[in-house]
mmCIF file of C-alpha atoms and ligand atoms in Angstrom:
data_model
loop_
_atom_site.group_PDB
_atom_site.id
_atom_site.type_symbol
_atom_site.label_atom_id
_atom_site.label_comp_id
_atom_site.label_asym_id
_atom_site.label_seq_id
_atom_site.Cartn_x
_atom_site.Cartn_y
_atom_site.Cartn_z
ATOM 1 C CA MET A 1 -13.799 20.423 10.060
ATOM 2 C CA ARG A 2 -11.059 19.389 7.642
ATOM 3 C CA GLY A 3 -8.823 16.769 9.230
ATOM 4 C CA ASP A 4 -11.369 15.885 11.918
ATOM 5 C CA THR A 5 -11.613 12.176 12.551
ATOM 6 C CA THR A 6 -14.902 12.424 14.455
ATOM 7 C CA LYS A 7 -17.722 13.859 12.408
ATOM 8 C CA ALA A 8 -20.426 16.055 13.857
ATOM 9 C CA PRO A 9 -23.858 15.075 12.531
ATOM 10 C CA ILE A 10 -25.069 17.268 9.684
ATOM 11 C CA ASN A 11 -28.152 19.299 10.610
ATOM 12 C CA LYS A 12 -29.866 22.475 9.444
ATOM 13 C CA PHE A 13 -27.359 24.647 11.318
ATOM 14 C CA THR A 14 -24.344 23.055 9.655
ATOM 15 C CA MET A 15 -22.431 25.505 7.460
ATOM 16 C CA LEU A 16 -22.345 24.573 3.782
ATOM 17 C CA SER A 17 -18.536 24.655 3.816
ATOM 18 C CA GLU A 18 -18.512 22.148 6.702
ATOM 19 C CA VAL A 19 -20.874 19.797 4.868
ATOM 20 C CA THR A 20 -18.672 19.964 1.804
ATOM 21 C CA SER A 21 -15.454 19.215 3.643
ATOM 22 C CA GLN A 22 -17.100 16.493 5.728
ATOM 23 C CA GLU A 23 -18.485 14.729 2.738
ATOM 24 C CA ILE A 24 -15.750 15.052 0.171
ATOM 25 C CA GLY A 25 -13.538 12.433 1.776
ATOM 26 C CA ASP A 26 -16.415 9.945 1.956
ATOM 27 C CA LEU A 27 -17.804 10.071 -1.567
ATOM 28 C CA LYS A 28 -18.256 6.774 -3.300
ATOM 29 C CA THR A 29 -19.257 7.139 -6.908
ATOM 30 C CA LEU A 30 -21.581 4.755 -8.721
ATOM 31 C CA GLU A 31 -18.658 3.588 -10.816
ATOM 32 C CA GLN A 32 -16.496 2.814 -7.758
ATOM 33 C CA PHE A 33 -19.419 1.010 -6.154
ATOM 34 C CA ILE A 34 -20.040 -1.118 -9.254
ATOM 35 C CA ILE A 35 -16.371 -2.115 -9.487
ATOM 36 C CA GLU A 36 -16.327 -3.086 -5.789
ATOM 37 C CA ARG A 37 -19.463 -5.190 -6.245
ATOM 38 C CA GLN A 38 -18.377 -6.831 -9.471
ATOM 39 C CA GLU A 39 -17.085 -9.906 -7.645
ATOM 40 C CA GLU A 40 -20.621 -10.573 -6.342
ATOM 41 C CA HIS A 41 -21.512 -11.750 -9.812
ATOM 42 C CA GLU A 42 -20.359 -15.102 -10.966
ATOM 43 C CA HIS A 43 -18.353 -15.101 -14.204
ATOM 44 C CA SER A 44 -18.344 -11.308 -14.132
ATOM 45 C CA THR A 45 -16.552 -9.832 -17.114
ATOM 46 C CA GLY A 46 -17.263 -6.179 -16.426
ATOM 47 C CA SER A 47 -19.769 -5.909 -19.262
ATOM 48 C CA PHE A 48 -22.732 -5.593 -16.891
ATOM 49 C CA SER A 49 -20.911 -2.833 -15.018
ATOM 50 C CA ARG A 50 -20.394 -1.026 -18.307
ATOM 51 C CA LEU A 51 -24.101 -1.385 -19.085
ATOM 52 C CA ILE A 52 -25.058 0.294 -15.787
ATOM 53 C CA ARG A 53 -22.534 3.024 -16.541
ATOM 54 C CA ASP A 54 -24.114 3.574 -19.995
ATOM 55 C CA LEU A 55 -27.561 3.891 -18.411
ATOM 56 C CA SER A 56 -26.243 6.336 -15.821
ATOM 57 C CA VAL A 57 -24.636 8.472 -18.537
ATOM 58 C CA ALA A 58 -27.961 8.668 -20.391
ATOM 59 C CA ALA A 59 -29.670 9.586 -17.102
ATOM 60 C CA LYS A 60 -27.221 12.464 -16.617
ATOM 61 C CA ILE A 61 -27.931 13.762 -20.119
ATOM 62 C CA VAL A 62 -31.702 13.506 -19.621
ATOM 63 C CA ASN A 63 -31.256 15.252 -16.278
ATOM 64 C CA TRP A 64 -29.425 18.084 -18.041
ATOM 65 C CA HIS A 65 -32.284 18.435 -20.546
ATOM 66 C CA MET A 66 -34.826 18.390 -17.715
ATOM 67 C CA ARG A 67 -33.034 21.109 -15.751
ATOM 68 C CA ARG A 68 -32.963 23.370 -18.819
ATOM 69 C CA GLY A 69 -36.326 22.298 -20.212
ATOM 70 C CA GLY A 70 -38.257 25.429 -19.249
ATOM 71 C CA ILE A 71 -35.483 27.656 -20.600
ATOM 72 C CA ASN A 72 -34.936 25.793 -23.856
ATOM 73 C CA ASN A 73 -38.693 25.597 -24.376
ATOM 74 C CA ILE A 74 -38.708 21.833 -24.913
ATOM 75 C CA PHE A 75 -41.690 21.058 -22.710
ATOM 76 C CA GLY A 76 -45.011 20.347 -24.398
ATOM 77 C CA THR A 77 -46.265 17.677 -26.774
ATOM 78 C CA THR A 78 -44.913 16.391 -30.075
ATOM 79 C CA GLY A 79 -48.437 16.330 -31.505
ATOM 80 C CA GLU A 80 -48.031 12.546 -31.880
ATOM 81 C CA ILE A 81 -49.936 9.775 -30.098
ATOM 82 C CA ASN A 82 -47.688 6.959 -28.834
ATOM 83 C CA VAL A 83 -48.200 3.202 -29.103
ATOM 84 C CA HIS A 84 -50.509 3.284 -26.036
ATOM 85 C CA GLY A 85 -52.795 5.932 -27.476
ATOM 86 C CA GLU A 86 -51.323 8.576 -25.148
ATOM 87 C CA VAL A 87 -50.132 12.052 -26.064
ATOM 88 C CA GLN A 88 -46.359 11.983 -26.538
ATOM 89 C CA GLN A 89 -44.373 14.721 -24.828
ATOM 90 C CA VAL A 90 -41.278 16.221 -26.471
ATOM 91 C CA MET A 91 -39.281 15.087 -23.444
ATOM 92 C CA ASP A 92 -40.607 11.500 -23.788
ATOM 93 C CA LEU A 93 -39.056 11.298 -27.209
ATOM 94 C CA LEU A 94 -35.884 13.073 -26.204
ATOM 95 C CA ALA A 95 -35.331 10.737 -23.232
ATOM 96 C CA HIS A 96 -36.026 7.715 -25.443
ATOM 97 C CA LYS A 97 -33.428 8.878 -27.972
ATOM 98 C CA GLU A 98 -30.784 9.569 -25.313
ATOM 99 C CA PHE A 99 -31.123 6.109 -23.741
ATOM 100 C CA VAL A 100 -31.083 4.356 -27.116
ATOM 101 C CA ARG A 101 -28.037 6.393 -28.164
ATOM 102 C CA ALA A 102 -26.120 5.613 -24.948
ATOM 103 C CA LEU A 103 -26.916 1.895 -25.133
ATOM 104 C CA ARG A 104 -26.021 1.736 -28.821
ATOM 105 C CA ARG A 105 -22.725 3.515 -28.199
ATOM 106 C CA GLY A 106 -21.896 1.360 -25.167
ATOM 107 C CA GLY A 107 -22.146 -1.907 -27.113
ATOM 108 C CA GLU A 108 -23.282 -4.131 -24.201
ATOM 109 C CA CYS A 109 -26.969 -4.209 -25.132
ATOM 110 C CA CYS A 110 -28.409 -6.255 -28.016
ATOM 111 C CA LEU A 111 -32.085 -5.321 -27.815
ATOM 112 C CA ILE A 112 -34.089 -2.414 -26.411
ATOM 113 C CA GLY A 113 -37.792 -2.299 -25.655
ATOM 114 C CA SER A 114 -39.136 1.167 -24.929
ATOM 115 C CA GLU A 115 -42.525 2.568 -24.006
ATOM 116 C CA GLU A 116 -41.984 5.128 -26.741
ATOM 117 C CA HIS A 117 -41.440 2.641 -29.575
ATOM 118 C CA SER A 118 -43.939 0.068 -30.783
ATOM 119 C CA GLU A 119 -41.352 -2.554 -31.809
ATOM 120 C CA ALA A 120 -38.301 -3.860 -29.960
ATOM 121 C CA ILE A 121 -35.131 -2.188 -31.284
ATOM 122 C CA PRO A 122 -32.255 -4.527 -32.184
ATOM 123 C CA ILE A 123 -28.806 -3.031 -31.597
ATOM 124 C CA ALA A 124 -26.122 -4.031 -34.038
ATOM 125 C CA THR A 125 -22.755 -3.498 -32.403
ATOM 126 C CA ASN A 126 -19.370 -3.464 -34.084
ATOM 127 C CA GLY A 127 -17.225 -6.578 -34.338
ATOM 128 C CA ASP A 128 -18.346 -10.151 -33.867
ATOM 129 C CA SER A 129 -19.221 -10.031 -30.152
ATOM 130 C CA ASP A 130 -22.636 -8.400 -29.916
ATOM 131 C CA GLY A 131 -23.921 -7.321 -26.529
ATOM 132 C CA ASP A 132 -25.547 -9.863 -24.218
ATOM 133 C CA TYR A 133 -28.127 -7.709 -22.498
ATOM 134 C CA ILE A 134 -31.729 -6.800 -23.190
ATOM 135 C CA VAL A 135 -32.875 -3.476 -21.730
ATOM 136 C CA LEU A 136 -36.572 -2.621 -21.380
ATOM 137 C CA LEU A 137 -37.378 0.910 -20.346
ATOM 138 C CA ASP A 138 -39.862 3.628 -19.719
ATOM 139 C CA PRO A 139 -37.615 6.552 -20.701
ATOM 140 C CA LEU A 140 -39.753 9.176 -18.958
ATOM 141 C CA ASP A 141 -42.418 7.975 -16.586
ATOM 142 C CA GLY A 142 -45.057 10.471 -15.447
ATOM 143 C CA SER A 143 -44.236 12.777 -18.338
ATOM 144 C CA SER A 144 -47.632 14.486 -18.324
ATOM 145 C CA ASN A 145 -46.354 16.120 -15.111
ATOM 146 C CA ILE A 146 -43.263 17.747 -16.632
ATOM 147 C CA GLU A 147 -44.786 21.070 -17.537
ATOM 148 C CA VAL A 148 -45.808 21.713 -13.937
ATOM 149 C CA ASN A 149 -42.426 20.876 -12.402
ATOM 150 C CA VAL A 150 -43.509 17.646 -10.760
ATOM 151 C CA SER A 151 -40.947 14.838 -10.397
ATOM 152 C CA VAL A 152 -40.711 12.371 -13.269
ATOM 153 C CA GLY A 153 -38.358 9.456 -13.818
ATOM 154 C CA THR A 154 -36.825 6.706 -15.919
ATOM 155 C CA ILE A 155 -37.429 3.004 -15.194
ATOM 156 C CA PHE A 156 -35.256 0.179 -16.568
ATOM 157 C CA SER A 157 -35.232 -3.599 -16.519
ATOM 158 C CA ILE A 158 -32.317 -5.791 -17.621
ATOM 159 C CA TYR A 159 -32.332 -9.382 -18.896
ATOM 160 C CA ARG A 160 -29.677 -11.563 -20.410
ATOM 161 C CA LEU A 161 -30.196 -12.793 -23.962
ATOM 162 C CA PRO A 162 -30.973 -16.517 -23.468
ATOM 163 C CA ALA A 163 -27.968 -18.733 -24.267
ATOM 164 C CA GLY A 164 -27.852 -19.876 -27.877
ATOM 165 C CA TRP A 165 -30.652 -17.521 -28.935
ATOM 166 C CA GLY A 166 -29.173 -16.163 -32.170
ATOM 167 C CA THR A 167 -30.523 -12.904 -33.576
ATOM 168 C CA PRO A 168 -32.264 -11.003 -30.760
ATOM 169 C CA THR A 169 -35.987 -10.613 -31.330
ATOM 170 C CA VAL A 170 -38.805 -9.379 -29.133
ATOM 171 C CA GLU A 171 -39.522 -12.979 -28.058
ATOM 172 C CA ALA A 172 -36.129 -13.014 -26.325
ATOM 173 C CA ALA A 173 -37.332 -10.159 -24.144
ATOM 174 C CA LEU A 174 -40.559 -11.881 -23.105
ATOM 175 C CA GLN A 175 -39.139 -13.397 -19.930
ATOM 176 C CA PRO A 176 -40.872 -13.325 -16.531
ATOM 177 C CA GLY A 177 -39.618 -10.726 -14.065
ATOM 178 C CA VAL A 178 -37.847 -13.353 -11.913
ATOM 179 C CA LYS A 179 -35.311 -13.624 -14.755
ATOM 180 C CA GLN A 180 -34.253 -9.979 -14.467
ATOM 181 C CA ILE A 181 -30.584 -9.627 -13.637
ATOM 182 C CA GLY A 182 -30.883 -5.949 -12.834
ATOM 183 C CA ALA A 183 -33.457 -3.205 -12.524
ATOM 184 C CA GLY A 184 -33.497 0.409 -11.537
ATOM 185 C CA TYR A 185 -34.985 3.837 -11.802
ATOM 186 C CA VAL A 186 -33.994 7.468 -11.795
ATOM 187 C CA VAL A 187 -36.116 10.225 -10.237
ATOM 188 C CA TYR A 188 -35.558 13.716 -11.630
ATOM 189 C CA GLY A 189 -36.860 15.531 -8.573
ATOM 190 C CA SER A 190 -35.649 18.049 -6.017
ATOM 191 C CA SER A 191 -32.427 16.122 -6.503
ATOM 192 C CA THR A 192 -31.723 13.428 -9.076
ATOM 193 C CA ILE A 193 -31.389 9.939 -7.665
ATOM 194 C CA LEU A 194 -30.618 6.605 -9.296
ATOM 195 C CA VAL A 195 -31.711 3.462 -7.430
ATOM 196 C CA TYR A 196 -30.875 -0.024 -8.647
ATOM 197 C CA THR A 197 -30.615 -3.667 -7.714
ATOM 198 C CA THR A 198 -28.846 -6.670 -9.171
ATOM 199 C CA GLY A 199 -30.491 -9.045 -6.714
ATOM 200 C CA HIS A 200 -28.088 -8.211 -3.867
ATOM 201 C CA GLY A 201 -30.063 -5.494 -2.100
ATOM 202 C CA VAL A 202 -31.031 -2.010 -3.223
ATOM 203 C CA ASN A 203 -28.777 1.041 -3.305
ATOM 204 C CA GLY A 204 -29.428 4.675 -4.175
ATOM 205 C CA PHE A 205 -27.050 7.248 -5.685
ATOM 206 C CA THR A 206 -27.690 10.981 -5.755
ATOM 207 C CA LEU A 207 -26.336 13.049 -8.624
ATOM 208 C CA ASP A 208 -23.814 15.527 -7.275
ATOM 209 C CA PRO A 209 -24.072 18.357 -9.814
ATOM 210 C CA SER A 210 -20.760 19.883 -8.718
ATOM 211 C CA ILE A 211 -18.749 16.857 -9.884
ATOM 212 C CA GLY A 212 -21.278 15.350 -12.318
ATOM 213 C CA GLU A 213 -21.246 11.952 -10.588
ATOM 214 C CA PHE A 214 -23.863 9.773 -8.960
ATOM 215 C CA VAL A 215 -22.623 9.199 -5.395
ATOM 216 C CA LEU A 216 -23.797 6.581 -2.927
ATOM 217 C CA SER A 217 -26.339 8.314 -0.694
ATOM 218 C CA HIS A 218 -28.827 5.555 0.229
ATOM 219 C CA PRO A 219 -26.954 2.292 0.905
ATOM 220 C CA ASN A 220 -28.929 -0.916 1.453
ATOM 221 C CA ILE A 221 -32.437 0.559 1.234
ATOM 222 C CA ARG A 222 -35.104 -1.340 3.201
ATOM 223 C CA ILE A 223 -38.777 -0.503 2.820
ATOM 224 C CA PRO A 224 -40.600 -0.268 6.177
ATOM 225 C CA ASP A 225 -42.855 -3.310 6.728
ATOM 226 C CA ASP A 226 -45.811 -1.038 7.358
ATOM 227 C CA GLY A 227 -46.678 2.477 6.234
ATOM 228 C CA LYS A 228 -49.008 5.409 6.795
ATOM 229 C CA MET A 229 -49.580 6.273 3.136
ATOM 230 C CA TYR A 230 -51.514 4.764 0.275
ATOM 231 C CA SER A 231 -51.281 5.946 -3.318
ATOM 232 C CA ILE A 232 -54.107 5.430 -5.785
ATOM 233 C CA ASN A 233 -56.120 7.469 -8.268
ATOM 234 C CA GLU A 234 -59.237 7.630 -6.142
ATOM 235 C CA GLY A 235 -61.120 9.421 -8.897
ATOM 236 C CA ASN A 236 -61.672 5.931 -10.316
ATOM 237 C CA TYR A 237 -63.178 4.698 -7.015
ATOM 238 C CA ASN A 238 -66.570 3.784 -8.440
ATOM 239 C CA SER A 239 -65.031 1.478 -11.038
ATOM 240 C CA PHE A 240 -62.840 -0.461 -8.551
ATOM 241 C CA GLU A 241 -63.787 -3.986 -7.495
ATOM 242 C CA PRO A 242 -65.808 -4.205 -4.234
ATOM 243 C CA GLY A 243 -62.896 -5.634 -2.158
ATOM 244 C CA LEU A 244 -60.669 -2.696 -3.048
ATOM 245 C CA ARG A 245 -63.419 -0.206 -2.280
ATOM 246 C CA ARG A 246 -63.804 -1.821 1.165
ATOM 247 C CA TYR A 247 -60.019 -1.664 1.709
ATOM 248 C CA ILE A 248 -59.984 2.048 0.902
ATOM 249 C CA LYS A 249 -62.894 2.690 3.256
ATOM 250 C CA TRP A 250 -61.074 0.711 5.984
ATOM 251 C CA MET A 251 -57.927 2.857 5.516
ATOM 252 C CA GLN A 252 -60.114 5.947 5.973
ATOM 253 C CA THR A 253 -61.701 4.703 9.218
ATOM 254 C CA GLU A 254 -61.140 6.861 12.296
ATOM 255 C CA ASN A 255 -59.602 4.424 14.753
ATOM 256 C CA SER A 256 -56.578 5.659 16.695
ATOM 257 C CA GLU A 257 -55.932 2.214 18.242
ATOM 258 C CA GLN A 258 -55.287 0.816 14.760
ATOM 259 C CA ASN A 259 -53.384 3.963 13.721
ATOM 260 C CA LEU A 260 -56.134 4.870 11.277
ATOM 261 C CA PRO A 261 -56.934 6.719 9.134
ATOM 262 C CA LEU A 262 -53.964 6.498 6.759
ATOM 263 C CA SER A 263 -52.965 9.359 4.460
ATOM 264 C CA THR A 264 -53.326 9.500 0.692
ATOM 265 C CA ARG A 265 -50.297 10.559 -1.347
ATOM 266 C CA TYR A 266 -50.669 10.360 -5.132
ATOM 267 C CA ILE A 267 -48.326 12.300 -7.373
ATOM 268 C CA GLY A 268 -49.379 10.655 -10.628
ATOM 269 C CA SER A 269 -45.733 9.826 -11.402
ATOM 270 C CA PHE A 270 -45.405 6.153 -10.559
ATOM 271 C CA VAL A 271 -41.655 6.299 -10.119
ATOM 272 C CA ALA A 272 -41.891 9.246 -7.700
ATOM 273 C CA ASP A 273 -44.781 7.715 -5.734
ATOM 274 C CA PHE A 274 -42.836 4.457 -5.542
ATOM 275 C CA HIS A 275 -39.647 6.169 -4.391
ATOM 276 C CA ARG A 276 -41.444 7.967 -1.549
ATOM 277 C CA ASN A 277 -43.167 4.768 -0.418
ATOM 278 C CA LEU A 278 -39.891 2.848 -0.621
ATOM 279 C CA LEU A 279 -38.198 5.249 1.775
ATOM 280 C CA LYS A 280 -41.149 6.025 4.075
ATOM 281 C CA GLY A 281 -43.368 2.947 3.811
ATOM 282 C CA GLY A 282 -46.592 2.832 1.825
ATOM 283 C CA LEU A 283 -48.575 1.047 -0.851
ATOM 284 C CA TYR A 284 -49.031 2.153 -4.470
ATOM 285 C CA MET A 285 -51.972 0.711 -6.375
ATOM 286 C CA TYR A 286 -52.990 0.950 -10.007
ATOM 287 C CA PRO A 287 -55.750 -1.648 -10.041
ATOM 288 C CA SER A 288 -58.049 -3.104 -12.569
ATOM 289 C CA THR A 289 -60.951 -0.773 -13.351
ATOM 290 C CA ARG A 290 -64.286 -1.455 -15.018
ATOM 291 C CA ASN A 291 -63.068 -0.259 -18.415
ATOM 292 C CA ASN A 292 -59.412 -1.301 -18.083
ATOM 293 C CA ARG A 293 -59.290 -4.824 -16.683
ATOM 294 C CA ASN A 294 -55.479 -4.804 -16.773
ATOM 295 C CA GLY A 295 -55.079 -1.385 -15.213
ATOM 296 C CA LYS A 296 -52.784 1.111 -16.862
ATOM 297 C CA LEU A 297 -49.177 0.296 -16.042
ATOM 298 C CA ARG A 298 -46.928 -1.772 -18.269
ATOM 299 C CA LEU A 299 -45.637 -5.121 -16.995
ATOM 300 C CA MET A 300 -42.247 -5.234 -18.696
ATOM 301 C CA TYR A 301 -40.790 -1.807 -18.030
ATOM 302 C CA GLU A 302 -42.852 -0.404 -15.146
ATOM 303 C CA ALA A 303 -44.192 -3.187 -12.922
ATOM 304 C CA ASN A 304 -41.407 -5.796 -13.218
ATOM 305 C CA PRO A 305 -38.390 -3.567 -12.502
ATOM 306 C CA LEU A 306 -40.016 -1.848 -9.536
ATOM 307 C CA ALA A 307 -41.350 -5.207 -8.268
ATOM 308 C CA PHE A 308 -37.757 -6.532 -8.316
ATOM 309 C CA ILE A 309 -36.609 -3.506 -6.322
ATOM 310 C CA ALA A 310 -39.561 -3.715 -3.896
ATOM 311 C CA GLU A 311 -38.844 -7.384 -3.148
ATOM 312 C CA GLN A 312 -35.113 -6.778 -2.796
ATOM 313 C CA ALA A 313 -35.898 -4.024 -0.274
ATOM 314 C CA GLY A 314 -38.147 -6.340 1.779
ATOM 315 C CA GLY A 315 -41.519 -5.363 0.271
ATOM 316 C CA GLY A 316 -43.687 -6.996 -2.347
ATOM 317 C CA ALA A 317 -45.624 -6.553 -5.579
ATOM 318 C CA THR A 318 -48.660 -8.368 -6.971
ATOM 319 C CA ASP A 319 -51.493 -7.843 -9.421
ATOM 320 C CA GLY A 320 -53.837 -8.167 -6.450
ATOM 321 C CA HIS A 321 -53.547 -11.955 -6.420
ATOM 322 C CA ASN A 322 -50.333 -13.161 -8.062
ATOM 323 C CA ARG A 323 -46.695 -12.184 -7.692
ATOM 324 C CA ILE A 324 -45.787 -9.732 -10.466
ATOM 325 C CA LEU A 325 -42.368 -11.306 -11.051
ATOM 326 C CA GLU A 326 -43.935 -14.674 -11.934
ATOM 327 C CA ILE A 327 -46.281 -13.429 -14.653
ATOM 328 C CA THR A 328 -45.403 -14.948 -18.032
ATOM 329 C CA PRO A 329 -45.397 -12.058 -20.487
ATOM 330 C CA GLU A 330 -47.030 -12.325 -23.882
ATOM 331 C CA LYS A 331 -46.404 -8.872 -25.288
ATOM 332 C CA LEU A 332 -43.791 -6.169 -24.834
ATOM 333 C CA HIS A 333 -46.345 -3.490 -24.018
ATOM 334 C CA GLN A 334 -48.833 -5.531 -21.994
ATOM 335 C CA ARG A 335 -50.452 -3.983 -18.959
ATOM 336 C CA THR A 336 -51.032 -5.344 -15.484
ATOM 337 C CA PRO A 337 -52.931 -4.272 -12.381
ATOM 338 C CA LEU A 338 -50.357 -3.437 -9.713
ATOM 339 C CA TYR A 339 -50.167 -3.363 -5.904
ATOM 340 C CA ILE A 340 -46.650 -2.588 -4.714
ATOM 341 C CA GLY A 341 -44.965 -1.519 -1.499
ATOM 342 C CA SER A 342 -44.801 -2.370 2.208
ATOM 343 C CA LYS A 343 -45.387 -6.001 3.082
ATOM 344 C CA LEU A 344 -48.037 -5.637 5.791
ATOM 345 C CA MET A 345 -50.040 -3.162 3.722
ATOM 346 C CA LEU A 346 -49.926 -5.524 0.761
ATOM 347 C CA ASP A 347 -51.117 -8.419 2.966
ATOM 348 C CA LYS A 348 -53.980 -6.290 4.214
ATOM 349 C CA ALA A 349 -54.992 -5.312 0.663
ATOM 350 C CA HIS A 350 -55.004 -9.010 -0.321
ATOM 351 C CA SER A 351 -57.236 -9.959 2.582
ATOM 352 C CA PHE A 352 -59.816 -7.371 1.483
ATOM 353 C CA LEU A 353 -59.517 -8.408 -2.181
ATOM 354 C CA ARG A 354 -60.127 -12.051 -1.173
ATOM 355 C CA GLY A 355 -63.117 -10.944 0.886
ATOM 356 C CA ASP A 356 -61.714 -12.428 4.162
HETATM 357 P P1 AHM B 401 -46.693 7.200 -18.439
HETATM 358 O O1 AHM B 401 -45.674 6.111 -18.396
HETATM 359 O O2 AHM B 401 -47.272 7.379 -19.807
HETATM 360 O O3 AHM B 401 -46.240 8.468 -17.832
HETATM 361 O O4 AHM B 401 -47.985 6.674 -17.605
HETATM 362 C C1 AHM B 401 -47.831 6.096 -16.364
HETATM 363 C C2 AHM B 401 -48.292 7.062 -15.309
HETATM 364 C C3 AHM B 401 -47.719 6.718 -13.965
HETATM 365 O O5 AHM B 401 -46.499 7.362 -13.798
HETATM 366 C C4 AHM B 401 -48.767 7.257 -13.036
HETATM 367 O O6 AHM B 401 -48.739 6.656 -11.767
HETATM 368 C C5 AHM B 401 -50.017 6.960 -13.772
HETATM 369 O O7 AHM B 401 -49.678 6.963 -15.143
HETATM 370 C C6 AHM B 401 -51.051 7.987 -13.535
HETATM 371 O O8 AHM B 401 -52.200 7.642 -14.207
HETATM 372 P P2 AHM B 401 -53.609 8.305 -13.836
HETATM 373 O O9 AHM B 401 -53.555 9.707 -14.322
HETATM 374 O O10 AHM B 401 -54.615 7.464 -14.544
HETATM 375 O O11 AHM B 401 -53.776 8.220 -12.337
HETATM 376 MG MG1 MG B 402 -44.625 5.176 -17.290
#
């Protein structure tokens, strides 16, 4: 195939050597992509690009740990309970440390908020020009799934330190999601993919292990307006509000004219459930339950970043009533009910929740 100007489509009969030679000429790395897109951002100085690079380097290191986890015997729990009262996995802590280390070394970030740390972490950089960016992250989402080889991920949200703020404190991070200037996630799955947005669409980059680079594999991702799959922990059914219970029953109706019933897909790794629904169409829900009025997921580093991506891809995200990105945060670790995914499915869920 080398030298061919017309490319045959890649299918299951394509020889590996042909795929390799077809693709090598076309690779666009994350770094090349960022440089090309830098002009999209007013007053761009390159510092934001360096921040994304720092995050991608940490993701590669975490990926390396994940791939060797079973061999190095680093799965399992630390024996500690984290700030949310949940059992902390060894990999949770390891991922947290790798992201903090990469952001500290990179020098573009002034404050980190992490699911694995109760307080916001100020980053003192060298010299007199401290970083401008605040990064909020869930270093390893879905970590209770690691031991059984189910996909897990990292979620990140980026804000700018408000002008004239002075010493960065947690209050500087308490901005509504509409103020995010970037957001993304990494899924450590059958392949490792990094998806991010800066408010100019959504693009996905798959880690090519042979060259150690994230390469553009999913340009301009659009979520289908409608989907066949809904994702929810149905074990909690009896503690859902009546409107949601009716919506679930409606999705289970046998009615071929309305393309019902829908299918349930629930991995229990938000980032992996979200990624599937983003590509295939679907709705993920972690609603309010009788005992947890605010659901389970965290606003600042789970709901907001993926809401930004969902909207940029043509979907939506709400707490069942209000747009996630407009919620005024009060605490770094606050929780929110969440409905996120395909637009028409979200509209339908709202109509049941309203009791229409
Ligand atoms: P984590 O950030 O501590 O891993 O918790 C969040 C996870 C989500 O990834 C997942 O969708 C949800 O918790 C699953 O919760 P449940 O077991 O209640 O369905
Ligand atoms: Mg999480």
